[in-house]
Amino acid sequence: MAADLARFTVILKVSNILFFLFPPVLIHLFQEYSKFVNPGINVLWVLLMVVGLSSAYFHATLSLVGQLLDELAILWVFMAAFAMFFPKRYFPKFIGGNRRVLAFYSSGFSFVSTGFLVMHPAANAFALMTLALPAIGFLFNELTRVKCTRVYRLGLRCAAVWFLAVFCWILDRMFCDAWLSINFPYMHGIWHILIFIASYTALVLFAYFNVQEERPEQKPQLKYWPRNDFELGIPYITIKHPCKVDKDIAI
């Protein structure tokens, strides 16, 4: 049993490596976006690293503090992305089309939600999972509007990876003992890898949608690293016609 637990912990630590390897690369690739669109994009990449660090700490200690750090980091990634990328055409009238006001209300919601997460830790995983549902809904809605087939294909791949990740999460939650009984303690690690891929890809897509809607004159372009003709590489956004950073940014 101790050997299985040790191997399980090692697997989870290894599966969190992506949270530390990819964000620095994305910060480098998004230099143009950060300079000419919104420097706050780097906050999202740093928060992903915080998620990875918190997750690694939680699975190494299996403590309540580690669990809360992990879940709170995920919550703040969601809310920061919401404040930064939520389409202005859906803004309520009382916000007045001001993204900074949206960020203020999002921060307030995050602080209140933080209190609930601390008070009811048993329900946190399911509560956080529900936040992904509107995000996927908005993703599909934006894909119906997008004209770039390359972006459309990436959106479909992102959604497919997310659904596969959730499927693995459900299997892990419901049949954890069964997986261990057949000496297969990898399902939760697979979930970590898939949800990271889906998460950072979604952030890339919403970064594209945000520029395309609010600053279309900048002509955002989806590219891939290390080879632009290899669509399974790391996606990022470049700006064809750069201009000054918009002052109405959330972060």
Short mmCIF file of C-alpha atoms in Angstrom, two decimals:
data_model
loop_
_atom_site.label_atom_id
_atom_site.label_comp_id
_atom_site.label_asym_id
_atom_site.label_seq_id
_atom_site.Cartn_x
_atom_site.Cartn_y
_atom_site.Cartn_z
CA MET A 1 0.00 0.00 0.00
CA ALA A 2 2.80 2.39 0.92
CA ALA A 3 4.57 1.58 -2.34
CA ASP A 4 1.39 2.30 -4.32
CA LEU A 5 0.93 5.63 -2.53
CA ALA A 6 4.54 6.60 -3.19
CA ARG A 7 4.22 5.75 -6.88
CA PHE A 8 0.90 7.63 -7.07
CA THR A 9 2.55 10.72 -5.56
CA VAL A 10 5.46 10.54 -8.00
CA ILE A 11 3.07 10.24 -10.97
CA LEU A 12 1.15 13.33 -9.87
CA LYS A 13 4.34 15.33 -9.36
CA VAL A 14 5.54 14.39 -12.85
CA SER A 15 2.15 15.23 -14.39
CA ASN A 16 2.41 18.73 -12.88
CA ILE A 17 5.67 19.45 -14.70
CA LEU A 18 3.76 20.91 -17.66
CA PHE A 19 2.49 23.67 -15.35
CA PHE A 20 6.10 24.79 -14.88
CA LEU A 21 7.52 24.14 -18.36
CA PHE A 22 4.88 25.72 -20.59
CA PRO A 23 4.10 29.10 -18.92
CA PRO A 24 7.65 30.52 -19.34
CA VAL A 25 7.53 29.48 -23.01
CA LEU A 26 4.11 31.11 -23.39
CA ILE A 27 5.34 34.31 -21.72
CA HIS A 28 8.10 34.43 -24.33
CA LEU A 29 5.78 33.63 -27.25
CA PHE A 30 3.21 36.21 -26.13
CA GLN A 31 5.71 39.09 -25.91
CA GLU A 32 4.08 40.82 -28.87
CA TYR A 33 0.59 40.32 -27.45
CA SER A 34 1.74 41.59 -24.07
CA LYS A 35 3.32 44.69 -25.59
CA PHE A 36 0.57 45.74 -28.00
CA VAL A 37 -2.64 44.26 -26.57
CA ASN A 38 -2.63 43.45 -22.86
CA PRO A 39 0.37 42.83 -20.58
CA GLY A 40 -2.06 41.14 -18.17
CA ILE A 41 -1.85 37.99 -20.30
CA ASN A 42 1.33 37.17 -18.40
CA VAL A 43 -0.64 37.14 -15.13
CA LEU A 44 -2.59 34.17 -16.47
CA TRP A 45 0.57 32.24 -17.33
CA VAL A 46 2.01 32.94 -13.87
CA LEU A 47 -1.26 31.83 -12.25
CA LEU A 48 -1.03 28.53 -14.14
CA MET A 49 2.37 28.03 -12.52
CA VAL A 50 0.79 28.78 -9.13
CA VAL A 51 -1.84 26.11 -9.87
CA GLY A 52 0.91 23.61 -10.66
CA LEU A 53 2.86 24.50 -7.52
CA SER A 54 -0.25 24.30 -5.33
CA SER A 55 -1.28 21.00 -6.88
CA ALA A 56 2.17 19.53 -6.35
CA TYR A 57 2.14 20.65 -2.72
CA PHE A 58 -1.33 19.20 -2.14
CA HIS A 59 -0.52 15.81 -3.61
CA ALA A 60 2.78 15.68 -1.73
CA THR A 61 1.18 16.46 1.64
CA LEU A 62 -2.49 15.47 1.12
CA SER A 63 -3.30 18.30 3.54
CA LEU A 64 -6.38 20.52 3.70
CA VAL A 65 -4.17 23.58 3.27
CA GLY A 66 -2.72 22.09 0.10
CA GLN A 67 -6.20 21.28 -1.21
CA LEU A 68 -7.42 24.83 -0.57
CA LEU A 69 -4.36 26.40 -2.19
CA ASP A 70 -4.86 24.21 -5.25
CA GLU A 71 -8.55 25.02 -5.58
CA LEU A 72 -8.20 28.74 -4.86
CA ALA A 73 -5.49 29.05 -7.51
CA ILE A 74 -7.84 27.45 -10.06
CA LEU A 75 -10.64 29.83 -9.03
CA TRP A 76 -8.45 32.89 -9.55
CA VAL A 77 -7.31 31.68 -12.97
CA PHE A 78 -10.97 31.41 -13.99
CA MET A 79 -11.88 34.85 -12.68
CA ALA A 80 -8.80 36.61 -14.09
CA ALA A 81 -9.50 35.10 -17.51
CA PHE A 82 -13.18 36.06 -17.22
CA ALA A 83 -12.34 39.69 -16.43
CA MET A 84 -9.81 39.84 -19.25
CA PHE A 85 -11.66 38.06 -22.05
CA PHE A 86 -15.43 38.16 -21.42
CA PRO A 87 -16.92 39.65 -24.63
CA LYS A 88 -18.08 43.25 -24.24
CA ARG A 89 -21.23 42.55 -26.22
CA TYR A 90 -22.46 40.56 -23.21
CA PHE A 91 -21.62 43.19 -20.57
CA PRO A 92 -24.59 44.14 -18.33
CA LYS A 93 -25.72 47.75 -18.70
CA PHE A 94 -24.59 48.75 -15.20
CA ILE A 95 -20.99 47.97 -16.17
CA GLY A 96 -21.18 50.51 -18.98
CA GLY A 97 -18.82 48.65 -21.29
CA ASN A 98 -15.93 49.26 -18.88
CA ARG A 99 -13.67 46.24 -18.44
CA ARG A 100 -12.11 47.65 -15.28
CA VAL A 101 -15.54 47.74 -13.66
CA LEU A 102 -16.04 44.11 -14.69
CA ALA A 103 -12.68 43.27 -13.10
CA PHE A 104 -13.80 44.97 -9.88
CA TYR A 105 -16.98 42.89 -9.67
CA SER A 106 -15.07 39.75 -10.65
CA SER A 107 -12.60 40.36 -7.83
CA GLY A 108 -15.46 40.80 -5.37
CA PHE A 109 -17.03 37.55 -6.53
CA SER A 110 -13.65 35.82 -6.20
CA PHE A 111 -13.18 37.00 -2.61
CA VAL A 112 -16.67 35.85 -1.63
CA SER A 113 -16.14 32.52 -3.41
CA THR A 114 -12.82 32.12 -1.63
CA GLY A 115 -14.69 32.25 1.67
CA PHE A 116 -17.15 29.58 0.53
CA LEU A 117 -14.34 27.35 -0.72
CA VAL A 118 -12.64 27.55 2.66
CA MET A 119 -15.88 26.80 4.54
CA HIS A 120 -17.03 23.90 2.34
CA PRO A 121 -13.90 22.16 0.97
CA ALA A 122 -15.71 18.88 0.25
CA ALA A 123 -17.80 20.51 -2.49
CA ASN A 124 -15.00 22.55 -4.04
CA ALA A 125 -14.02 20.17 -6.84
CA PHE A 126 -17.58 19.95 -8.13
CA ALA A 127 -18.17 23.71 -7.76
CA LEU A 128 -15.03 24.52 -9.74
CA MET A 129 -15.98 22.03 -12.42
CA THR A 130 -19.22 23.92 -13.02
CA LEU A 131 -17.21 27.06 -13.87
CA ALA A 132 -15.87 25.27 -16.92
CA LEU A 133 -19.34 24.76 -18.38
CA PRO A 134 -20.01 28.42 -19.30
CA ALA A 135 -16.43 28.68 -20.55
CA ILE A 136 -17.01 25.80 -22.96
CA GLY A 137 -20.33 27.35 -23.95
CA PHE A 138 -18.66 30.66 -24.79
CA LEU A 139 -15.94 28.80 -26.68
CA PHE A 140 -18.46 27.10 -28.95
CA ASN A 141 -20.32 30.38 -29.38
CA GLU A 142 -17.14 32.15 -30.48
CA LEU A 143 -16.27 29.30 -32.84
CA THR A 144 -19.55 29.89 -34.68
CA ARG A 145 -18.38 33.46 -35.36
CA VAL A 146 -14.75 32.86 -36.24
CA LYS A 147 -13.69 32.95 -39.88
CA CYS A 148 -10.18 31.52 -39.53
CA THR A 149 -10.28 27.76 -40.09
CA ARG A 150 -7.02 27.32 -38.19
CA VAL A 151 -8.56 28.90 -35.08
CA TYR A 152 -11.70 26.82 -35.57
CA ARG A 153 -9.71 23.58 -35.66
CA LEU A 154 -7.80 24.54 -32.52
CA GLY A 155 -11.10 25.29 -30.79
CA LEU A 156 -12.47 21.86 -31.64
CA ARG A 157 -9.29 20.19 -30.39
CA CYS A 158 -9.46 22.22 -27.18
CA ALA A 159 -13.06 21.16 -26.54
CA ALA A 160 -12.27 17.52 -27.33
CA VAL A 161 -9.33 17.48 -24.90
CA TRP A 162 -11.49 19.12 -22.23
CA PHE A 163 -14.25 16.51 -22.60
CA LEU A 164 -11.64 13.74 -22.48
CA ALA A 165 -10.10 15.30 -19.36
CA VAL A 166 -13.48 15.47 -17.61
CA PHE A 167 -14.14 11.85 -18.59
CA CYS A 168 -10.84 10.81 -16.98
CA TRP A 169 -11.66 12.88 -13.88
CA ILE A 170 -15.04 11.15 -13.52
CA LEU A 171 -13.46 7.72 -13.97
CA ASP A 172 -10.83 8.57 -11.38
CA ARG A 173 -13.38 9.86 -8.85
CA MET A 174 -15.82 6.97 -9.27
CA PHE A 175 -13.46 4.03 -9.72
CA CYS A 176 -10.30 5.01 -7.86
CA ASP A 177 -10.15 1.74 -5.90
CA ALA A 178 -10.76 -0.26 -9.07
CA TRP A 179 -7.81 1.39 -10.84
CA LEU A 180 -5.56 0.71 -7.87
CA SER A 181 -6.72 -2.91 -7.73
CA ILE A 182 -5.42 -3.49 -11.27
CA ASN A 183 -2.20 -1.61 -10.49
CA PHE A 184 -3.09 1.40 -12.68
CA PRO A 185 -2.61 4.56 -10.57
CA TYR A 186 -2.27 6.83 -13.60
CA MET A 187 -5.78 8.15 -14.24
CA HIS A 188 -5.45 11.25 -12.07
CA GLY A 189 -2.11 12.05 -13.68
CA ILE A 190 -3.71 11.78 -17.12
CA TRP A 191 -6.41 14.19 -15.93
CA HIS A 192 -3.70 16.68 -14.87
CA ILE A 193 -2.02 16.57 -18.27
CA LEU A 194 -5.21 16.84 -20.31
CA ILE A 195 -6.77 19.63 -18.25
CA PHE A 196 -3.59 21.68 -18.49
CA ILE A 197 -3.53 21.31 -22.28
CA ALA A 198 -7.22 22.25 -22.50
CA SER A 199 -6.79 25.20 -20.12
CA TYR A 200 -3.83 26.91 -21.74
CA THR A 201 -5.27 26.29 -25.21
CA ALA A 202 -8.55 27.91 -24.13
CA LEU A 203 -6.63 30.95 -22.86
CA VAL A 204 -4.86 31.24 -26.22
CA LEU A 205 -8.17 31.04 -28.06
CA PHE A 206 -9.90 33.63 -25.88
CA ALA A 207 -6.90 35.92 -26.27
CA TYR A 208 -7.44 35.68 -30.04
CA PHE A 209 -11.20 36.25 -29.78
CA ASN A 210 -10.64 39.29 -27.55
CA VAL A 211 -8.40 41.05 -30.06
CA GLN A 212 -10.54 40.00 -33.01
CA GLU A 213 -13.64 41.58 -31.44
CA GLU A 214 -12.28 44.63 -29.63
CA ARG A 215 -9.27 45.57 -31.77
CA PRO A 216 -9.77 43.91 -35.16
CA GLU A 217 -7.49 46.45 -36.85
CA GLN A 218 -4.54 44.72 -35.17
CA LYS A 219 -5.19 41.54 -37.19
CA PRO A 220 -4.42 38.79 -34.64
CA GLN A 221 -2.85 35.66 -36.09
CA LEU A 222 -2.71 32.16 -34.61
CA LYS A 223 0.71 30.56 -34.94
CA TYR A 224 2.44 27.47 -33.59
CA TRP A 225 5.83 26.89 -32.03
CA PRO A 226 8.32 25.45 -32.88
CA ARG A 227 6.96 25.04 -36.44
CA ASN A 228 4.08 27.11 -37.69
CA ASP A 229 2.97 24.36 -40.09
CA PHE A 230 2.71 21.80 -37.27
CA GLU A 231 -0.67 22.35 -35.60
CA LEU A 232 0.10 20.07 -32.65
CA GLY A 233 2.77 22.48 -31.45
CA ILE A 234 2.30 25.22 -28.86
CA PRO A 235 -0.27 27.77 -30.11
CA TYR A 236 0.23 31.49 -29.56
CA ILE A 237 -1.03 34.81 -30.91
CA THR A 238 0.90 37.39 -32.91
CA ILE A 239 -0.22 40.84 -34.00
CA LYS A 240 0.05 41.70 -37.69
CA HIS A 241 -0.66 45.44 -37.30
CA PRO A 242 0.53 46.41 -33.80
CA CYS A 243 -0.53 49.67 -32.17
CA LYS A 244 -0.68 51.12 -28.66
CA VAL A 245 -2.06 49.11 -25.75
CA ASP A 246 -5.74 49.72 -25.03
CA LYS A 247 -6.25 51.55 -21.71
CA ASP A 248 -9.51 49.69 -21.02
CA ILE A 249 -7.93 46.48 -19.78
CA ALA A 250 -8.89 44.46 -16.74
CA ILE A 251 -5.42 43.61 -15.43
#
